[in-house]
Amino acid sequence: MQGFGSSLLGGAIGNVLAPHSTSPAGTSIQINGTIIVQKTNLLDLVNAGASAVDNTADLLGQKVKLQLVSVEADPVTKTGKRSQNVSVQNWFLAFDGITVGDVTYTISFTVDRNFGVPGAFIIQNNHVNEFYLKFVSLVLPDHSTIKFMCNSWVYNVSKYKSDRIFFSNRHCLPIDTPQGLLTLRQQELINLRGDGTGERQEWDRIYDYATYNDLGSPDFSKALSRPVLGGSNELPYPRRCRTGRKPSAADPNSESLTFILEDNYIPRDERFSVVKNSDFIGDGLKAIVHILIPALESFFQMNNNHFETLKDVKNLYDQGINLTECLPVSLPQAEQPFILSPFELINELTDTTGGDPSLLRYPVPQVIANDELAWISDKEFARQVLAGLNPLTIQSLKVFPPTSALDPATYGPQISAITASHLEPQLEGLNLQQALDQDKLFIVDYNDLYLLYLTKINAQSGSQAYASRTIFYLTDDGTLKPIAIELTLPPTPSTAASSLRRVFTPPLSDSKDWLWELAKVHVATNDSGYHQLVSHWLTTHAVIEPFVIAAQRQLSALHPLNIFLLPHFKNTMAINSSARKLLINAGGIIENTFTTGEHSMEITSVAYRDSWRFDQQGLPGDLISRGMAVVDPSAKYGLRLLIADYPFAVDGLDIWDATEKCVKDYVDIYYKDDATILADQELQLWWSEARNVGHGDKKAEQWWPQASTKSDLVSILTTIIWIASAHHAAVNFGQYAYGGYMPNHPTITRRLVPEEGSKEYVELLQDPEKFLLSSVNGRMQATIVLSTIELLSKHAKEEEYLGYRISNWTDNKAAVAAIGALSDRLAQIEQLISQRNSDPNLKNRLGPAGVPYTLLFPSSKPGLTGAGIPNSISI
């Protein structure tokens, strides 16, 4: 490892910092620096005129000042030697234009020739307004440089209890910390932890934990009260960032809410950048909730809110919705700093430029772009289980019949109603036992999780749902075929057990069976709920946040793991905060557009309680736990897939392997053996806190790895990176491609499947298309979902993809090489994915709808692409 006094700086410090030619008697030398900042400028409407105020203050002597700190300790203070404070000159002469851009300043420090190598600096902002400090570079007298990647907002000095400290990009383990930086290293972590008291303010940099007690709005309405998630065995949950807001007056267990358009507190540096916000992430969600939804409500009060034909659905893309009479002409002045204008939002969501600014017309989703009816085929329905937006729920069926773990006295018979007689006509001549023995049967089982809440779900207005099981058969051509669906209702005092469970099988001929099609609709709707709530929100967004918080509290900015993980944590707290405010909150988008309604988040808590295990979140562990792969030393990566053409798993294992190799290379740079792992106090505290506090409701579980060996650490880091990058990409960026056409992936079912001979059955036979559409999302719900998932399926212009690092992120050449090797491997994987998608023998890569599997294609252009693996959960 390169040390702070290594030859990288030209040898011993006395030689590096040779006396400057103008220094008296050769006792001092000069260090020149460059500072790059972004100012609070005219694009920030909340702080319009900020630059003018700061320029005036600067002229009056209220300067921005920097002080260098040496890696060498002062013999008297035992802390790092410090330079004099030096002011940044000519602040007001730098460009303050209306575009967001970098502003560069130069600065010079005169220090004693025995000062040592600068390893940190302290900055004081005496201006009224904050600025964004991007980068500082110091040039030593021998022309070598020291770089500081800052990327942090710096507020007025009065906002901080302690100095603002920045360390150079020369990272080291705690045991290798230069004597002059020891105190600052420890102090900065103390600053970031806070003391656990008080309400957090915009400028705070404090990372702390809280339960999910901010989802409800009991002060507005008792109907908007929601249970606290986390802190109990019944409803455990990962922790989120503490805000310190006072308790709700109506419910002291819940947190009071902020102004409806204000953001929840997260540390300032965790917020979206100016550019990211201009890509309509945070502001776009606010605009959907506070502008678009009211406009749609008004529009559909004047127009039919029901789809009657599939052509009506298609008109969302062909004709659009003209909201001229429903959109506000302008926003109230109080809302303007917080939200997009109506016409900015429409322009972002529509697929055309120019034309009527009030016409909301959506781009055509990929699932119907090539064939408008392919989505309804059994082959496409099954293919999406392997290569759609939720390919993480299919399991190998090992034991038949499937059984429930729920109490039969409350939830009905535990043994499935599906029998061998339902399946064997579909098994290509095999009997049931032969199909099991040959690993040809698979299941997607949403029975228990939904059945727990089904009575409450169906008591809600506009929701009629089932718990479901779907069994698939692996055909001889390597594709899946759905062969049975079981739909279950909870028992009531007036129903017999046999009437609670219905089994549907596909027609053996080419004729259409609309009862079977309706059963598939209910399965697709359950899949939508499970995908959004569990596969997406819970197992990526929610579970990662504790690792983010713990990293900032326990891993110093000097720690090589802090900088290594930082890109994989970027913007995650920001999008989670927005979600708690607008998506998963009481009365939010999820509750109003998904069958699970007000019970949605409580269901995610039960899923966390009953099925989430960290050791099964990495791809190999996930595949093995679902029985989709078995250990086989002779197979690629040591795993044999039970379905060879499983696009998510095939591409995913390539990504996993490339990531794991990079992690191993990086760990080898800093940790020479297992003893070094155990001796790293910051690492041990991070991992302990993430498990025991951040995931404290599961701290007693025995499956947690212990971070006691290099192998442990490689597995832990690879799993975290996988969750934040590839797992999230696989379940997020296909949302519009598949869910953008509502009949393919509805989010609400409003009618049960009719019984043969009933009045509803006659209605179904008279107009099957109309009946099917009357069973799922209406126009308004469909349009809200479309708007939301289109926004959330897009890549921002400045997206950072797996394998990317900002320049100068570290001075360690071996670390840079490790990331470079990852980037090279990912480029090779892109070629492999393209080849697979062109192989006609791999039928699951495209399927009847002709949608190539690109969700794990590492790179992407900005926008709606259905491809690309960002470094982090940033949307």
JSON list of C-alpha atoms in Angstrom, two decimals, residues 669-799:
[
{"chain": "A", "resi": 669, "resn": "ILE", "atom": "CA", "xyz": [-4.81, -4.40, -1.88]},
{"chain": "A", "resi": 670, "resn": "TYR", "atom": "CA", "xyz": [-5.55, -3.32, 1.68]},
{"chain": "A", "resi": 671, "resn": "TYR", "atom": "CA", "xyz": [-5.88, -6.56, 3.67]},
{"chain": "A", "resi": 672, "resn": "LYS", "atom": "CA", "xyz": [-2.91, -8.92, 3.59]},
{"chain": "A", "resi": 673, "resn": "ASP", "atom": "CA", "xyz": [-4.57, -11.65, 5.69]},
{"chain": "A", "resi": 674, "resn": "ASP", "atom": "CA", "xyz": [-7.55, -12.48, 7.89]},
{"chain": "A", "resi": 675, "resn": "ALA", "atom": "CA", "xyz": [-5.86, -10.97, 10.94]},
{"chain": "A", "resi": 676, "resn": "THR", "atom": "CA", "xyz": [-5.91, -7.58, 9.19]},
{"chain": "A", "resi": 677, "resn": "ILE", "atom": "CA", "xyz": [-9.68, -7.91, 8.82]},
{"chain": "A", "resi": 678, "resn": "LEU", "atom": "CA", "xyz": [-10.16, -8.56, 12.52]},
{"chain": "A", "resi": 679, "resn": "ALA", "atom": "CA", "xyz": [-7.79, -5.73, 13.45]},
{"chain": "A", "resi": 680, "resn": "ASP", "atom": "CA", "xyz": [-9.74, -3.16, 11.39]},
{"chain": "A", "resi": 681, "resn": "GLN", "atom": "CA", "xyz": [-11.82, -1.55, 14.12]},
{"chain": "A", "resi": 682, "resn": "GLU", "atom": "CA", "xyz": [-13.79, 0.68, 11.75]},
{"chain": "A", "resi": 683, "resn": "LEU", "atom": "CA", "xyz": [-14.75, -2.28, 9.57]},
{"chain": "A", "resi": 684, "resn": "GLN", "atom": "CA", "xyz": [-15.84, -4.34, 12.56]},
{"chain": "A", "resi": 685, "resn": "LEU", "atom": "CA", "xyz": [-17.89, -1.46, 14.00]},
{"chain": "A", "resi": 686, "resn": "TRP", "atom": "CA", "xyz": [-19.54, -0.83, 10.62]},
{"chain": "A", "resi": 687, "resn": "TRP", "atom": "CA", "xyz": [-20.59, -4.42, 10.14]},
{"chain": "A", "resi": 688, "resn": "SER", "atom": "CA", "xyz": [-21.67, -4.81, 13.77]},
{"chain": "A", "resi": 689, "resn": "GLU", "atom": "CA", "xyz": [-23.77, -1.64, 13.68]},
{"chain": "A", "resi": 690, "resn": "ALA", "atom": "CA", "xyz": [-25.36, -2.48, 10.32]},
{"chain": "A", "resi": 691, "resn": "ARG", "atom": "CA", "xyz": [-26.50, -5.85, 11.70]},
{"chain": "A", "resi": 692, "resn": "ASN", "atom": "CA", "xyz": [-27.29, -4.97, 15.31]},
{"chain": "A", "resi": 693, "resn": "VAL", "atom": "CA", "xyz": [-28.83, -1.53, 14.81]},
{"chain": "A", "resi": 694, "resn": "GLY", "atom": "CA", "xyz": [-29.65, -0.96, 11.15]},
{"chain": "A", "resi": 695, "resn": "HIS", "atom": "CA", "xyz": [-31.12, -4.45, 10.85]},
{"chain": "A", "resi": 696, "resn": "GLY", "atom": "CA", "xyz": [-31.55, -4.74, 14.59]},
{"chain": "A", "resi": 697, "resn": "ASP", "atom": "CA", "xyz": [-34.82, -6.66, 14.43]},
{"chain": "A", "resi": 698, "resn": "LYS", "atom": "CA", "xyz": [-32.87, -9.54, 12.87]},
{"chain": "A", "resi": 699, "resn": "LYS", "atom": "CA", "xyz": [-29.68, -9.19, 14.89]},
{"chain": "A", "resi": 700, "resn": "ALA", "atom": "CA", "xyz": [-30.11, -12.59, 16.55]},
{"chain": "A", "resi": 701, "resn": "GLU", "atom": "CA", "xyz": [-30.24, -14.51, 13.28]},
{"chain": "A", "resi": 702, "resn": "GLN", "atom": "CA", "xyz": [-27.45, -17.04, 12.87]},
{"chain": "A", "resi": 703, "resn": "TRP", "atom": "CA", "xyz": [-27.07, -16.61, 9.12]},
{"chain": "A", "resi": 704, "resn": "TRP", "atom": "CA", "xyz": [-25.29, -13.25, 9.32]},
{"chain": "A", "resi": 705, "resn": "PRO", "atom": "CA", "xyz": [-21.66, -13.53, 8.14]},
{"chain": "A", "resi": 706, "resn": "GLN", "atom": "CA", "xyz": [-19.17, -12.38, 10.75]},
{"chain": "A", "resi": 707, "resn": "ALA", "atom": "CA", "xyz": [-16.65, -10.33, 8.72]},
{"chain": "A", "resi": 708, "resn": "SER", "atom": "CA", "xyz": [-13.81, -12.28, 10.32]},
{"chain": "A", "resi": 709, "resn": "THR", "atom": "CA", "xyz": [-12.01, -13.35, 7.13]},
{"chain": "A", "resi": 710, "resn": "LYS", "atom": "CA", "xyz": [-11.12, -11.86, 3.77]},
{"chain": "A", "resi": 711, "resn": "SER", "atom": "CA", "xyz": [-13.53, -14.32, 2.18]},
{"chain": "A", "resi": 712, "resn": "ASP", "atom": "CA", "xyz": [-16.32, -13.05, 4.46]},
{"chain": "A", "resi": 713, "resn": "LEU", "atom": "CA", "xyz": [-15.59, -9.47, 3.49]},
{"chain": "A", "resi": 714, "resn": "VAL", "atom": "CA", "xyz": [-15.54, -10.22, -0.24]},
{"chain": "A", "resi": 715, "resn": "SER", "atom": "CA", "xyz": [-18.91, -11.94, 0.05]},
{"chain": "A", "resi": 716, "resn": "ILE", "atom": "CA", "xyz": [-20.41, -9.11, 2.13]},
{"chain": "A", "resi": 717, "resn": "LEU", "atom": "CA", "xyz": [-19.25, -6.36, -0.22]},
{"chain": "A", "resi": 718, "resn": "THR", "atom": "CA", "xyz": [-20.20, -8.24, -3.37]},
{"chain": "A", "resi": 719, "resn": "THR", "atom": "CA", "xyz": [-23.68, -8.87, -2.00]},
{"chain": "A", "resi": 720, "resn": "ILE", "atom": "CA", "xyz": [-24.20, -5.21, -1.08]},
{"chain": "A", "resi": 721, "resn": "ILE", "atom": "CA", "xyz": [-22.96, -4.06, -4.47]},
{"chain": "A", "resi": 722, "resn": "TRP", "atom": "CA", "xyz": [-25.16, -6.65, -6.23]},
{"chain": "A", "resi": 723, "resn": "ILE", "atom": "CA", "xyz": [-28.28, -5.47, -4.37]},
{"chain": "A", "resi": 724, "resn": "ALA", "atom": "CA", "xyz": [-27.55, -1.81, -5.09]},
{"chain": "A", "resi": 725, "resn": "SER", "atom": "CA", "xyz": [-26.67, -2.30, -8.75]},
{"chain": "A", "resi": 726, "resn": "ALA", "atom": "CA", "xyz": [-27.75, -5.38, -10.69]},
{"chain": "A", "resi": 727, "resn": "HIS", "atom": "CA", "xyz": [-30.61, -6.59, -8.48]},
{"chain": "A", "resi": 728, "resn": "HIS", "atom": "CA", "xyz": [-32.15, -3.13, -8.48]},
{"chain": "A", "resi": 729, "resn": "ALA", "atom": "CA", "xyz": [-31.62, -2.68, -12.21]},
{"chain": "A", "resi": 730, "resn": "ALA", "atom": "CA", "xyz": [-33.30, -6.01, -12.93]},
{"chain": "A", "resi": 731, "resn": "VAL", "atom": "CA", "xyz": [-36.49, -5.06, -11.09]},
{"chain": "A", "resi": 732, "resn": "ASN", "atom": "CA", "xyz": [-36.61, -1.32, -11.81]},
{"chain": "A", "resi": 733, "resn": "PHE", "atom": "CA", "xyz": [-35.77, -0.47, -15.39]},
{"chain": "A", "resi": 734, "resn": "GLY", "atom": "CA", "xyz": [-38.23, -2.94, -16.96]},
{"chain": "A", "resi": 735, "resn": "GLN", "atom": "CA", "xyz": [-41.22, -1.44, -15.19]},
{"chain": "A", "resi": 736, "resn": "TYR", "atom": "CA", "xyz": [-42.40, 0.58, -18.14]},
{"chain": "A", "resi": 737, "resn": "ALA", "atom": "CA", "xyz": [-41.47, -2.02, -20.76]},
{"chain": "A", "resi": 738, "resn": "TYR", "atom": "CA", "xyz": [-43.85, -4.55, -19.15]},
{"chain": "A", "resi": 739, "resn": "GLY", "atom": "CA", "xyz": [-46.04, -2.64, -16.69]},
{"chain": "A", "resi": 740, "resn": "GLY", "atom": "CA", "xyz": [-46.51, 0.31, -19.04]},
{"chain": "A", "resi": 741, "resn": "TYR", "atom": "CA", "xyz": [-49.18, -1.74, -20.81]},
{"chain": "A", "resi": 742, "resn": "MET", "atom": "CA", "xyz": [-51.66, -2.18, -17.97]},
{"chain": "A", "resi": 743, "resn": "PRO", "atom": "CA", "xyz": [-53.43, -5.38, -19.14]},
{"chain": "A", "resi": 744, "resn": "ASN", "atom": "CA", "xyz": [-50.08, -7.19, -19.16]},
{"chain": "A", "resi": 745, "resn": "HIS", "atom": "CA", "xyz": [-49.29, -6.30, -15.55]},
{"chain": "A", "resi": 746, "resn": "PRO", "atom": "CA", "xyz": [-52.28, -4.76, -13.75]},
{"chain": "A", "resi": 747, "resn": "THR", "atom": "CA", "xyz": [-51.84, -3.42, -10.25]},
{"chain": "A", "resi": 748, "resn": "ILE", "atom": "CA", "xyz": [-55.44, -3.76, -9.08]},
{"chain": "A", "resi": 749, "resn": "THR", "atom": "CA", "xyz": [-58.12, -6.42, -9.45]},
{"chain": "A", "resi": 750, "resn": "ARG", "atom": "CA", "xyz": [-61.66, -5.19, -8.86]},
{"chain": "A", "resi": 751, "resn": "ARG", "atom": "CA", "xyz": [-63.71, -8.32, -9.60]},
{"chain": "A", "resi": 752, "resn": "LEU", "atom": "CA", "xyz": [-63.39, -11.99, -8.75]},
{"chain": "A", "resi": 753, "resn": "VAL", "atom": "CA", "xyz": [-63.40, -14.69, -11.40]},
{"chain": "A", "resi": 754, "resn": "PRO", "atom": "CA", "xyz": [-67.06, -15.55, -12.05]},
{"chain": "A", "resi": 755, "resn": "GLU", "atom": "CA", "xyz": [-68.49, -18.97, -11.30]},
{"chain": "A", "resi": 756, "resn": "GLU", "atom": "CA", "xyz": [-69.77, -20.88, -14.30]},
{"chain": "A", "resi": 757, "resn": "GLY", "atom": "CA", "xyz": [-73.50, -20.37, -14.72]},
{"chain": "A", "resi": 758, "resn": "SER", "atom": "CA", "xyz": [-73.55, -17.11, -12.77]},
{"chain": "A", "resi": 759, "resn": "LYS", "atom": "CA", "xyz": [-74.83, -13.76, -14.05]},
{"chain": "A", "resi": 760, "resn": "GLU", "atom": "CA", "xyz": [-71.21, -12.53, -14.18]},
{"chain": "A", "resi": 761, "resn": "TYR", "atom": "CA", "xyz": [-70.22, -15.58, -16.21]},
{"chain": "A", "resi": 762, "resn": "VAL", "atom": "CA", "xyz": [-72.84, -14.73, -18.81]},
{"chain": "A", "resi": 763, "resn": "GLU", "atom": "CA", "xyz": [-71.50, -11.18, -18.86]},
{"chain": "A", "resi": 764, "resn": "LEU", "atom": "CA", "xyz": [-68.00, -12.54, -19.42]},
{"chain": "A", "resi": 765, "resn": "LEU", "atom": "CA", "xyz": [-69.07, -14.70, -22.35]},
{"chain": "A", "resi": 766, "resn": "GLN", "atom": "CA", "xyz": [-71.00, -11.83, -23.96]},
{"chain": "A", "resi": 767, "resn": "ASP", "atom": "CA", "xyz": [-67.98, -9.47, -24.01]},
{"chain": "A", "resi": 768, "resn": "PRO", "atom": "CA", "xyz": [-64.81, -11.09, -22.61]},
{"chain": "A", "resi": 769, "resn": "GLU", "atom": "CA", "xyz": [-62.58, -8.08, -23.36]},
{"chain": "A", "resi": 770, "resn": "LYS", "atom": "CA", "xyz": [-64.87, -5.65, -21.56]},
{"chain": "A", "resi": 771, "resn": "PHE", "atom": "CA", "xyz": [-65.23, -7.97, -18.57]},
{"chain": "A", "resi": 772, "resn": "LEU", "atom": "CA", "xyz": [-61.48, -8.45, -18.28]},
{"chain": "A", "resi": 773, "resn": "LEU", "atom": "CA", "xyz": [-60.87, -4.71, -18.37]},
{"chain": "A", "resi": 774, "resn": "SER", "atom": "CA", "xyz": [-63.62, -4.13, -15.80]},
{"chain": "A", "resi": 775, "resn": "SER", "atom": "CA", "xyz": [-61.67, -6.44, -13.49]},
{"chain": "A", "resi": 776, "resn": "VAL", "atom": "CA", "xyz": [-58.47, -4.38, -13.44]},
{"chain": "A", "resi": 777, "resn": "ASN", "atom": "CA", "xyz": [-57.23, -0.77, -13.25]},
{"chain": "A", "resi": 778, "resn": "GLY", "atom": "CA", "xyz": [-59.57, 1.94, -14.45]},
{"chain": "A", "resi": 779, "resn": "ARG", "atom": "CA", "xyz": [-58.32, 4.75, -16.66]},
{"chain": "A", "resi": 780, "resn": "MET", "atom": "CA", "xyz": [-57.26, 7.06, -13.84]},
{"chain": "A", "resi": 781, "resn": "GLN", "atom": "CA", "xyz": [-55.42, 4.39, -11.87]},
{"chain": "A", "resi": 782, "resn": "ALA", "atom": "CA", "xyz": [-53.73, 3.12, -15.01]},
{"chain": "A", "resi": 783, "resn": "THR", "atom": "CA", "xyz": [-52.63, 6.62, -15.99]},
{"chain": "A", "resi": 784, "resn": "ILE", "atom": "CA", "xyz": [-51.20, 7.36, -12.55]},
{"chain": "A", "resi": 785, "resn": "VAL", "atom": "CA", "xyz": [-49.24, 4.08, -12.62]},
{"chain": "A", "resi": 786, "resn": "LEU", "atom": "CA", "xyz": [-48.05, 4.81, -16.18]},
{"chain": "A", "resi": 787, "resn": "SER", "atom": "CA", "xyz": [-46.81, 8.27, -15.22]},
{"chain": "A", "resi": 788, "resn": "THR", "atom": "CA", "xyz": [-45.01, 6.98, -12.13]},
{"chain": "A", "resi": 789, "resn": "ILE", "atom": "CA", "xyz": [-43.29, 3.97, -13.63]},
{"chain": "A", "resi": 790, "resn": "GLU", "atom": "CA", "xyz": [-42.28, 5.88, -16.74]},
{"chain": "A", "resi": 791, "resn": "LEU", "atom": "CA", "xyz": [-40.53, 8.42, -14.54]},
{"chain": "A", "resi": 792, "resn": "LEU", "atom": "CA", "xyz": [-38.93, 5.70, -12.41]},
{"chain": "A", "resi": 793, "resn": "SER", "atom": "CA", "xyz": [-37.82, 3.60, -15.40]},
{"chain": "A", "resi": 794, "resn": "LYS", "atom": "CA", "xyz": [-35.67, 6.37, -16.87]},
{"chain": "A", "resi": 795, "resn": "HIS", "atom": "CA", "xyz": [-31.95, 6.91, -16.59]},
{"chain": "A", "resi": 796, "resn": "ALA", "atom": "CA", "xyz": [-30.76, 10.39, -15.73]},
{"chain": "A", "resi": 797, "resn": "LYS", "atom": "CA", "xyz": [-28.31, 12.21, -17.98]},
{"chain": "A", "resi": 798, "resn": "GLU", "atom": "CA", "xyz": [-25.51, 11.95, -15.43]},
{"chain": "A", "resi": 799, "resn": "GLU", "atom": "CA", "xyz": [-26.18, 8.34, -14.42]}
]
